[in-house]
Structures are given as C-alpha cells and as structure tokens.
Coordinates of C-alpha atoms in Angstrom, one line a residue:
M1 CA 21.2 -36.6 -20.7
T2 CA 20.4 -36.4 -17.0
T3 CA 19.2 -39.8 -15.6
I4 CA 16.2 -39.3 -13.4
K5 CA 15.4 -41.9 -10.7
L6 CA 12.0 -41.9 -8.9
H7 CA 10.6 -43.9 -6.1
N8 CA 7.7 -45.8 -7.5
T9 CA 5.1 -46.4 -4.8
K10 CA 3.7 -49.4 -6.8
T11 CA 7.0 -51.3 -6.8
R12 CA 8.3 -49.8 -3.6
T13 CA 11.7 -49.2 -5.2
K14 CA 13.7 -46.3 -6.7
E15 CA 13.7 -46.8 -10.5
V16 CA 15.4 -45.2 -13.4
F17 CA 12.7 -43.2 -15.1
V18 CA 12.3 -44.2 -18.8
P19 CA 9.4 -42.5 -20.4
I20 CA 7.0 -44.4 -22.7
D21 CA 7.7 -41.7 -25.4
R22 CA 10.5 -39.3 -24.6
K23 CA 8.9 -36.8 -27.0
N24 CA 5.6 -37.0 -25.1
V25 CA 6.3 -37.4 -21.4
R26 CA 2.9 -37.4 -19.6
M27 CA 2.0 -36.8 -15.9
Y28 CA -1.3 -36.6 -14.1
V29 CA -1.7 -35.2 -10.6
C30 CA -4.9 -35.2 -8.5
G31 CA -6.1 -31.7 -8.0
P32 CA -8.4 -30.0 -5.5
T33 CA -12.0 -30.3 -4.7
V34 CA -13.0 -26.6 -5.1
Y35 CA -15.3 -25.5 -2.3
D36 CA -13.0 -23.4 -0.2
R37 CA -9.5 -21.9 0.1
A38 CA -6.6 -24.2 -0.2
H39 CA -5.0 -24.9 3.2
L40 CA -1.2 -25.2 3.5
G41 CA -1.2 -29.0 3.2
N42 CA -3.1 -28.7 -0.2
A43 CA -0.2 -26.7 -1.5
R44 CA 2.5 -29.3 -0.9
P45 CA 1.7 -31.6 -3.8
V46 CA 1.4 -28.6 -6.0
V47 CA 4.9 -27.4 -5.2
V48 CA 6.3 -31.0 -5.3
F49 CA 5.0 -31.8 -8.8
D50 CA 5.7 -28.3 -10.1
V51 CA 9.4 -29.0 -9.4
L52 CA 9.1 -32.4 -11.1
F53 CA 7.3 -30.7 -14.1
R54 CA 10.2 -28.2 -14.3
L55 CA 12.8 -31.0 -14.1
L56 CA 11.1 -33.0 -16.8
R57 CA 10.9 -30.0 -19.1
H58 CA 14.6 -29.3 -18.5
V59 CA 15.6 -32.8 -19.4
Y60 CA 13.2 -33.6 -22.2
G61 CA 12.4 -30.2 -23.5
P62 CA 9.5 -27.7 -22.7
D63 CA 7.3 -29.0 -25.6
A64 CA 7.9 -32.7 -24.7
V65 CA 6.1 -32.8 -21.4
T66 CA 2.3 -32.8 -20.8
Y67 CA 1.1 -32.2 -17.2
A68 CA -2.6 -32.6 -16.3
R69 CA -4.0 -31.6 -12.9
N70 CA -7.8 -31.7 -12.5
F71 CA -10.4 -29.7 -10.6
T72 CA -13.1 -31.7 -8.9
D73 CA -16.1 -29.4 -9.3
V74 CA -18.9 -31.9 -8.5
D75 CA -18.9 -33.2 -5.0
D76 CA -21.2 -33.3 -1.9
K77 CA -19.0 -30.8 -0.1
I78 CA -19.5 -28.3 -2.9
N79 CA -23.3 -29.0 -2.7
A80 CA -23.3 -28.4 1.0
R81 CA -21.3 -25.2 0.8
A82 CA -23.6 -23.8 -1.9
A83 CA -26.7 -24.5 0.2
E84 CA -25.1 -23.1 3.3
R85 CA -24.2 -19.8 1.6
G86 CA -27.3 -19.5 -0.6
R87 CA -25.2 -19.4 -3.8
S88 CA -25.2 -21.5 -7.0
I89 CA -22.7 -24.3 -7.4
A90 CA -21.3 -22.6 -10.4
E91 CA -20.6 -19.5 -8.4
I92 CA -18.9 -21.5 -5.6
T93 CA -16.7 -23.6 -7.9
G94 CA -15.8 -20.7 -10.2
E95 CA -14.7 -18.5 -7.3
T96 CA -12.8 -21.2 -5.5
T97 CA -11.1 -22.4 -8.6
Q98 CA -9.7 -18.9 -9.3
W99 CA -8.7 -18.6 -5.6
F100 CA -6.7 -21.8 -6.0
L101 CA -4.9 -20.7 -9.2
D102 CA -4.1 -17.3 -7.6
D103 CA -2.8 -18.8 -4.4
M104 CA -0.7 -21.4 -6.1
G105 CA 0.6 -18.8 -8.6
A106 CA 1.8 -16.8 -5.6
L107 CA 3.9 -19.8 -4.6
G108 CA 5.5 -19.8 -8.0
A109 CA 3.7 -22.8 -9.5
V110 CA 3.6 -23.0 -13.2
E111 CA 0.1 -23.8 -14.5
P112 CA -0.2 -27.3 -15.9
T113 CA -0.7 -28.1 -19.6
H114 CA -4.2 -29.2 -18.9
M115 CA -6.5 -28.3 -16.0
P116 CA -9.7 -30.3 -16.7
R117 CA -12.9 -29.7 -14.7
A118 CA -14.8 -32.9 -13.9
T119 CA -18.1 -31.5 -15.0
A120 CA -16.7 -31.1 -18.5
Y121 CA -16.0 -34.8 -18.8
I122 CA -19.4 -36.3 -17.7
A123 CA -19.9 -37.9 -21.1
Q124 CA -16.5 -39.7 -20.9
M125 CA -17.3 -40.9 -17.4
V126 CA -20.7 -42.3 -18.5
A127 CA -19.0 -44.1 -21.5
M128 CA -16.4 -45.6 -19.2
I129 CA -18.9 -46.8 -16.7
A130 CA -21.1 -48.4 -19.4
D131 CA -18.0 -50.1 -20.8
L132 CA -17.1 -51.5 -17.3
I133 CA -20.7 -52.9 -17.0
D134 CA -20.4 -54.5 -20.5
K135 CA -17.1 -56.2 -19.5
G136 CA -18.5 -57.5 -16.2
H137 CA -16.5 -55.2 -13.9
A138 CA -19.5 -53.1 -12.7
Y139 CA -23.2 -53.5 -12.0
A140 CA -26.2 -51.2 -11.7
A141 CA -28.3 -51.4 -8.5
E142 CA -31.1 -49.0 -7.3
G143 CA -30.0 -46.1 -9.4
H144 CA -26.3 -46.6 -8.5
V145 CA -23.5 -48.2 -10.5
L146 CA -20.8 -49.9 -8.5
F147 CA -17.4 -51.3 -9.4
A148 CA -17.2 -55.0 -8.6
V149 CA -14.0 -55.4 -6.7
D150 CA -14.2 -59.2 -6.9
S151 CA -13.7 -58.9 -10.7
W152 CA -10.2 -57.4 -10.1
K153 CA -9.5 -59.1 -6.7
A154 CA -6.2 -60.7 -7.9
H155 CA -4.8 -57.3 -8.5
Y156 CA -6.7 -54.9 -6.2
G157 CA -4.5 -53.6 -3.4
Q158 CA -1.2 -53.8 -5.2
L159 CA -0.5 -50.1 -4.8
S160 CA -1.3 -49.9 -1.1
G161 CA 0.1 -53.4 -0.4
R162 CA -3.1 -54.8 1.1
T163 CA -5.3 -57.7 0.2
V164 CA -9.1 -57.2 -0.2
D165 CA -9.7 -59.3 2.9
D166 CA -7.4 -57.1 4.9
M167 CA -9.1 -54.0 3.6
I168 CA -12.6 -55.3 4.6
A169 CA -11.3 -56.2 8.1
G170 CA -9.7 -52.8 8.7
A171 CA -11.6 -50.3 6.6
R172 CA -14.6 -48.2 7.4
V173 CA -16.6 -49.0 4.3
E174 CA -20.1 -47.8 3.4
V175 CA -22.6 -50.6 4.1
A176 CA -25.4 -50.6 1.6
P177 CA -28.0 -53.3 0.8
Y178 CA -27.3 -53.0 -3.0
K179 CA -23.6 -53.8 -2.7
K180 CA -22.5 -57.3 -3.6
N181 CA -19.2 -56.9 -1.7
P182 CA -18.5 -54.3 1.1
M183 CA -15.5 -53.0 -0.9
D184 CA -17.4 -52.3 -4.1
F185 CA -17.3 -48.6 -4.7
V186 CA -19.6 -46.1 -6.4
L187 CA -19.1 -45.1 -10.0
W188 CA -22.5 -43.4 -10.4
K189 CA -25.1 -42.3 -7.9
P190 CA -28.6 -40.9 -8.2
S191 CA -29.3 -37.2 -7.7
T192 CA -32.3 -35.6 -5.9
P193 CA -34.0 -32.7 -7.7
D194 CA -32.0 -30.2 -5.6
Q195 CA -28.6 -31.8 -6.4
P196 CA -26.6 -31.5 -9.6
G197 CA -27.3 -34.3 -12.0
W198 CA -26.9 -35.5 -15.6
D199 CA -28.9 -38.0 -17.7
S200 CA -27.5 -41.5 -17.9
P201 CA -28.6 -45.0 -18.8
W202 CA -29.1 -45.5 -15.0
G203 CA -31.2 -42.4 -14.5
R204 CA -30.4 -38.8 -13.5
G205 CA -27.3 -38.8 -11.3
R206 CA -23.7 -37.7 -10.9
P207 CA -20.4 -39.5 -10.9
G208 CA -18.5 -41.0 -8.0
W209 CA -15.2 -39.3 -7.1
H210 CA -12.9 -42.1 -8.3
I211 CA -14.2 -42.4 -11.9
E212 CA -13.5 -38.7 -12.6
C213 CA -9.7 -38.9 -12.7
S214 CA -9.8 -42.1 -14.7
A215 CA -11.9 -40.6 -17.4
M216 CA -10.0 -37.3 -17.5
A217 CA -6.6 -39.0 -17.5
H218 CA -7.6 -41.4 -20.3
D219 CA -9.0 -38.6 -22.5
L220 CA -6.0 -36.3 -22.1
L221 CA -3.1 -38.8 -21.7
G222 CA -4.2 -42.1 -23.2
E223 CA -4.4 -45.7 -21.9
S224 CA -0.8 -45.6 -20.7
F225 CA 1.1 -42.6 -19.3
D226 CA 4.3 -42.1 -17.3
I227 CA 3.6 -40.6 -13.9
H228 CA 0.6 -40.3 -11.6
G229 CA 1.1 -38.2 -8.4
G230 CA -0.7 -37.0 -5.3
G231 CA -0.6 -36.9 -1.6
N232 CA -0.2 -40.3 0.2
D233 CA -3.6 -39.9 1.7
L234 CA -5.0 -40.6 -1.8
M235 CA -3.2 -43.9 -2.1
F236 CA -6.1 -45.8 -0.8
P237 CA -8.9 -45.8 -1.7
H238 CA -8.7 -43.2 -4.5
H239 CA -5.6 -44.2 -6.4
E240 CA -6.3 -47.9 -5.8
N241 CA -9.8 -47.5 -7.3
E242 CA -8.4 -45.5 -10.2
I243 CA -6.1 -48.3 -11.1
A244 CA -8.8 -50.9 -10.9
Q245 CA -11.4 -49.2 -13.1
S246 CA -8.9 -47.8 -15.6
C247 CA -7.1 -51.2 -16.1
C248 CA -10.4 -53.0 -16.4
A249 CA -11.8 -50.5 -18.9
N250 CA -8.5 -50.5 -20.9
P251 CA -7.0 -53.9 -20.4
H252 CA -4.3 -53.3 -23.0
G253 CA -3.0 -50.2 -21.3
E254 CA -0.9 -49.7 -18.1
F255 CA -2.7 -46.6 -16.8
A256 CA 0.1 -45.0 -14.9
R257 CA 3.6 -46.6 -15.0
T258 CA 5.1 -44.7 -12.1
W259 CA 3.3 -43.6 -8.9
L260 CA 4.7 -40.8 -6.7
H261 CA 3.2 -39.8 -3.3
N262 CA 4.2 -36.9 -1.1
E263 CA 4.0 -37.1 2.7
M264 CA 1.7 -34.9 4.8
L265 CA 2.4 -31.5 6.4
Q266 CA 2.6 -30.6 10.1
V267 CA 2.6 -27.3 11.9
E268 CA 5.1 -26.8 14.7
G269 CA 5.4 -30.6 15.0
K270 CA 1.7 -31.3 15.2
K271 CA -0.9 -32.4 12.6
M272 CA -2.7 -29.4 11.2
S273 CA -6.3 -29.3 12.5
K274 CA -8.9 -26.7 13.3
S275 CA -9.3 -28.2 16.8
L276 CA -5.7 -27.5 17.6
G277 CA -5.9 -23.9 16.3
N278 CA -3.0 -24.5 13.9
F279 CA -5.1 -24.7 10.7
F280 CA -4.5 -22.0 8.1
T281 CA -4.8 -21.5 4.4
V282 CA -2.2 -20.3 1.9
R283 CA -4.1 -17.1 1.7
D284 CA -3.8 -16.6 5.5
L285 CA 0.0 -16.7 5.2
L286 CA 0.1 -14.4 2.2
D287 CA -2.2 -11.9 3.9
K288 CA 0.0 -11.9 7.0
G289 CA 2.9 -10.8 4.8
V290 CA 4.6 -14.2 4.3
P291 CA 5.9 -14.1 0.7
G292 CA 4.9 -17.0 -1.6
E293 CA 8.6 -17.5 -2.4
V294 CA 9.3 -18.0 1.3
V295 CA 6.6 -20.6 1.6
R296 CA 8.0 -22.4 -1.4
F297 CA 11.5 -22.4 0.0
V298 CA 10.3 -23.9 3.3
F299 CA 8.6 -26.7 1.4
L300 CA 11.7 -27.5 -0.7
Q301 CA 13.9 -27.9 2.4
T302 CA 12.2 -31.2 3.1
H303 CA 12.2 -34.3 0.8
Y304 CA 8.8 -34.9 -0.6
R305 CA 8.6 -38.4 0.9
K306 CA 9.2 -37.1 4.4
P307 CA 6.6 -35.3 6.7
M308 CA 7.1 -31.6 6.4
D309 CA 7.0 -29.4 9.5
W310 CA 6.0 -25.8 9.0
T311 CA 7.4 -23.5 11.7
D312 CA 7.6 -19.7 12.0
K313 CA 11.4 -20.1 12.5
K314 CA 11.8 -21.9 9.2
A315 CA 9.8 -19.1 7.5
R316 CA 12.0 -16.4 9.1
D317 CA 15.2 -18.2 8.2
A318 CA 14.0 -18.8 4.6
E319 CA 13.2 -15.1 4.2
A320 CA 16.7 -14.2 5.4
T321 CA 18.3 -16.7 3.0
L322 CA 16.3 -15.5 0.1
R323 CA 17.1 -11.9 0.8
K324 CA 20.8 -12.7 0.8
W325 CA 20.6 -14.8 -2.4
R326 CA 18.6 -12.1 -4.2
A327 CA 21.1 -9.4 -3.2
L328 CA 23.9 -11.7 -4.4
T329 CA 22.3 -12.3 -7.8
A330 CA 20.9 -8.8 -8.4
G331 CA 21.8 -7.7 -12.0
I332 CA 23.4 -11.0 -12.8
E333 CA 22.5 -13.2 -15.8
P334 CA 21.9 -16.9 -14.8
A335 CA 24.5 -19.5 -16.0
A336 CA 23.6 -21.5 -19.0
S337 CA 22.5 -24.4 -16.8
A338 CA 21.9 -25.3 -13.2
A339 CA 25.0 -26.6 -11.3
A340 CA 25.7 -30.3 -12.0
A341 CA 25.4 -31.1 -8.2
V342 CA 22.0 -29.4 -8.0
L343 CA 20.7 -31.3 -11.1
E344 CA 22.1 -34.6 -9.6
A345 CA 20.2 -34.0 -6.4
L346 CA 17.0 -33.3 -8.2
A347 CA 17.3 -36.2 -10.5
D348 CA 17.8 -38.5 -7.4
D349 CA 14.1 -38.9 -6.6
L350 CA 13.5 -35.1 -6.5
N351 CA 15.9 -34.5 -3.6
T352 CA 15.1 -30.8 -3.2
A353 CA 16.7 -30.7 0.3
G354 CA 19.9 -31.8 -1.3
A355 CA 19.6 -29.3 -4.1
I356 CA 19.1 -26.5 -1.6
A357 CA 22.2 -27.6 0.3
E358 CA 24.2 -27.4 -2.9
M359 CA 22.8 -23.9 -3.6
H360 CA 24.1 -22.8 -0.1
K361 CA 27.5 -23.9 -1.3
L362 CA 27.2 -21.9 -4.5
A363 CA 26.2 -18.8 -2.5
A364 CA 29.1 -19.3 -0.1
A365 CA 31.5 -19.5 -3.1
G366 CA 30.1 -16.3 -4.6
D367 CA 28.9 -18.1 -7.7
A368 CA 26.0 -15.8 -8.4
A369 CA 25.3 -17.0 -11.9
G370 CA 25.3 -20.7 -10.9
L371 CA 23.1 -20.0 -7.9
L372 CA 20.6 -18.1 -10.0
A373 CA 20.3 -20.8 -12.7
S374 CA 20.1 -23.5 -10.0
A375 CA 17.5 -21.7 -8.0
Q376 CA 15.3 -21.0 -11.0
I377 CA 15.1 -24.6 -12.0
V378 CA 13.1 -25.2 -8.7
G379 CA 11.1 -22.0 -9.1
L380 CA 13.2 -19.7 -6.8
L381 CA 14.8 -16.4 -7.5
T382 CA 12.6 -15.9 -10.6
P383 CA 11.8 -12.4 -11.7
A384 CA 8.1 -13.0 -11.2
M385 CA 8.7 -13.7 -7.5
A386 CA 11.0 -10.7 -6.9
A387 CA 8.5 -7.9 -5.8
W388 CA 8.4 -8.9 -2.1
S389 CA 12.2 -8.6 -1.7
E390 CA 12.6 -5.2 -3.4
A391 CA 11.6 -3.3 -0.3
P392 CA 14.5 -3.2 2.1
A393 CA 14.3 -5.3 5.2
V394 CA 13.6 -3.2 8.3
D395 CA 15.3 -3.9 11.6
L396 CA 12.6 -3.8 14.2
T397 CA 14.7 -5.0 17.2
S398 CA 14.8 -1.5 18.8
H399 CA 11.0 -1.2 18.6
E400 CA 10.5 -4.7 20.0
A401 CA 12.8 -3.8 22.9
R402 CA 11.0 -0.5 23.5
L403 CA 7.6 -2.1 23.7
F404 CA 8.9 -4.9 26.0
A405 CA 10.5 -2.3 28.3
A406 CA 7.3 -0.2 28.4
R407 CA 5.3 -3.3 29.3
Q408 CA 7.8 -4.2 32.1
T409 CA 7.4 -0.7 33.5
A410 CA 3.6 -0.9 33.2
M411 CA 3.5 -4.1 35.2
D412 CA 5.0 -2.2 38.2
S413 CA 3.0 1.0 37.8
K414 CA -0.2 -0.5 36.5
D415 CA -0.4 2.3 33.9
F416 CA -0.6 0.7 30.5
S417 CA -1.3 3.8 28.5
E418 CA 2.2 3.9 26.9
V419 CA 2.0 0.2 26.0
D420 CA -1.4 0.8 24.4
R421 CA -0.1 3.8 22.5
L422 CA 2.8 1.9 21.1
K423 CA 0.7 -1.1 20.2
T424 CA -1.8 1.1 18.4
A425 CA 1.0 2.8 16.5
Y426 CA 2.7 -0.4 15.5
T427 CA -0.6 -1.9 14.3
E428 CA -1.5 1.2 12.3
A429 CA 2.0 0.9 10.6
G430 CA 1.0 -2.6 9.4
L431 CA 2.8 -4.7 12.1
E432 CA 1.4 -7.7 13.9
V433 CA 2.2 -7.4 17.6
R434 CA 3.0 -10.7 19.3
M435 CA 3.7 -10.4 23.0
S436 CA 4.7 -13.1 25.4
K437 CA 6.2 -13.4 28.9
T438 CA 9.7 -13.6 27.4
G439 CA 9.6 -10.9 24.8
V440 CA 7.9 -9.0 21.9
E441 CA 7.9 -9.8 18.2
L442 CA 6.8 -7.3 15.6
V443 CA 5.9 -9.0 12.3
P444 CA 5.4 -6.9 9.1
G445 CA 2.1 -7.5 7.4
P446 CA 1.2 -7.0 3.7
G447 CA 0.4 -3.3 4.3
F448 CA 3.5 -2.5 6.4
D449 CA 4.7 1.1 6.1
A450 CA 8.1 1.7 7.8
A451 CA 7.7 5.5 7.4
K452 CA 5.0 5.5 10.1
L453 CA 7.6 4.3 12.6
E454 CA 9.8 7.4 12.2
D455 CA 7.8 9.7 14.6
L456 CA 7.6 7.1 17.4

C-alpha cells in the first residue's frame, strides 16, 4: 500500500499518515461563507483538498473515505448583502451556494461526501455551547455566550505557535465590557428583530462563526477524525478556536489529528485585491473563456504549502500543454494505475508540482495510457472536462499582426477607421482585443466563432 506523508501544521513536521480507522478515513475542510461569487483564492483549497480526497480514495478505497466541507449560511456579511439587495437571506444563500458548486464543478472538483449548511445544525451548536458552560469553559453575559480562553490557556495557541499573552499583545481583539479576557471569543450572540435568530437558553440569537465547524464536524465525523484542512489564513483564530471548544466539549477525543493548511494566492506577483484591480472570481475567468481544466492545471503546478502566483502566461502555457496531452491520449484507455513516480510524488505531502513533472516525462516518452491514468488521479484529462478542448485551436497570429499593422498606419495617417472596423469584427467574433504599445493579443472568449473571421 502507498505510504502517504503529510505536513502536520500542529506538529510542524512531515508525518506518515496513519488513519484512525483505515476503513473510515475522515476529513473536514472549512468551506465558504455564501454571500457572493467565489474569487480565485477561494478555489485553491477546494482544488488542493479535492486532490487529497482523490488520493485517499485511491489508497484506501472509494467507500472508505468521508469528506465533509461546510457552507456557512449564517453570517453578518450575508445579512448585509440581503439588506443591500432587498432580497431574503434564504434567496441569497441558496443562489450563492449553487454558484459555488457550479464554479467548483467547472474546475473538476468532486463533491464531498457531506456538505452541511450551518443553519441545519443550530440545535447541535446550542447543545455544545450549553455543555461548555456546564464544564466551566464558557459563560453567558448580556445575551452573549463566550468561550473562556483561560480555561484552556495551557493548550490554546499550540496550532499557531503563539501564547495567549503574545496574542493579546499583537492581536486586534474585540473589546467588550462583558468579556472576562480580551481573547475570549463569541459562541452565541443576540439577534435584533431584523436579523436571523433562533431560540436558545440565552435568548433569541445566532451562533458565532467558530462553533459552527466544531458542531458540524462532531456530528458528521465524531470526537476524533483524521484530517482538518483549510487556508492558512484560518489557522488563527478560526482553527485555534475550533480546537479549544471541541477538545473542551469532548475531552476524550482528539478532534483533528492532522492539520493541513494551503498558502495564499497572488496575481502576477501581487496580492489579489480590488484596490489593485487584480481581483477576479472563478466565474470571471470561465466567462472569459479560460477552461476550468486550465485553472486546475495552473493550481497544481505549485505545491500547496507555497504561495501560488496566477499569471496569464501560466494559463496560456497550461492550455497548450493540456491540448497536447489530450491529443496524445485521444481514444486511449488509461493504464490500470497511475505511474509509480506520480503516486510517489502525490504521497509525499501532496507534491502536485512533482507529479506534473513526472507527467511531462510520460508524455515525452509517448506513454499515453500511463499519462492518462496519472492525470486522472489529480482530476485532469477526465472525460467530463474534455468539451473545451474538442474545438480545434485557432492560430490568431496573422490577425494580431494585421491589427497591429493597421494601428501603426493609423498613427501616421490619423485615420483609425480600419482599426475600428477590425476591432469591431474581432469583438463580434467573440475575441477579446488587448492592445499595447508593443503588440496586439486576441483572446478567444466563451462565444468565440472562428467562422466569422473568414471574410476579414
């Protein structure tokens, strides 16, 4: 059997993965807060843990792995979006949840075994909070219930590697008169009449964010399970707080044995942000004609624990590679198993970059069957992802040169009518026209029709 090694954030070491029960391998990953489209950074953990899900199923069997990824559908951002658009919270969360599933499906992500919605687990959250109060780990104050960090002070901070005192000194914590300790965090908070709320022993209110995952993970996976994953931005305070409240509520369990965190995403070497104008959603890329398989390939070229840089060049190169690989494997049945070197790379802390390098070797050697089996274990070259590549690639270099020459002529004559005519024709054909001082780039969009270029 393949030996899997994973870097455990909690121990800061790469460990041999030994499941608690190899017939019931369990993984929980923090999912989205559903109030808008998923941006590109939101998609990275989905792809990372989708590959791990596939690997675990390959090693232990498809029926031996349980993967839970939640939807947070009660949150102040959702409330604000519903009020802003004059729509109900149920409409907003229902629509955005489906958007997320559609967009992640376009990237080839397999749907998890369980996709719990927080609002369906309010009773479990209330029960866990009441239990924490009974055990002296939480207290009620002014309609709120807060976790008492001092009750877990000896252990709090082990995941992120910080002491409580360091956290207080360096953190921006909410100051409230009802807190016994600045680091105490909310388990339950009161709701106004216009906010969603549920009855509880502490009055009508709604859960804090951290308690949601603890309650859902416990209900679906038990007191102890194998892997908990998410982006490294969740390590503190979210995952730290999950550990505290879960271990205090269930002192005989481990909660999660292994913690995996993926690094963040950049765009052209810079942090993605609206202020820099480099913020875009998965749907933005798909609508521009970037195939979901291409997005997935670009993600997999970087190890999950390293920052990933999205660039247009990487996307173009990925598309070219995938077209070659799909042409090579057309009409071929996959080998019985992925190549040993590919499996070895994946089993070494999910080294997808190493696995892709091995696939390039298989392609160069003409091993189509081995390439196909190896690619499919990471969700590439699957039949479901093939549609985009079935249309032949169109060489647009002559059109790009023509438009560039027309513009150069127009710069001298000051007559831009031919430039405008060509730009209009290319746009109507479904091409995005990108012009700069150094050249012209024509990028096919989702409605690109090459036939419309024939009369130009």
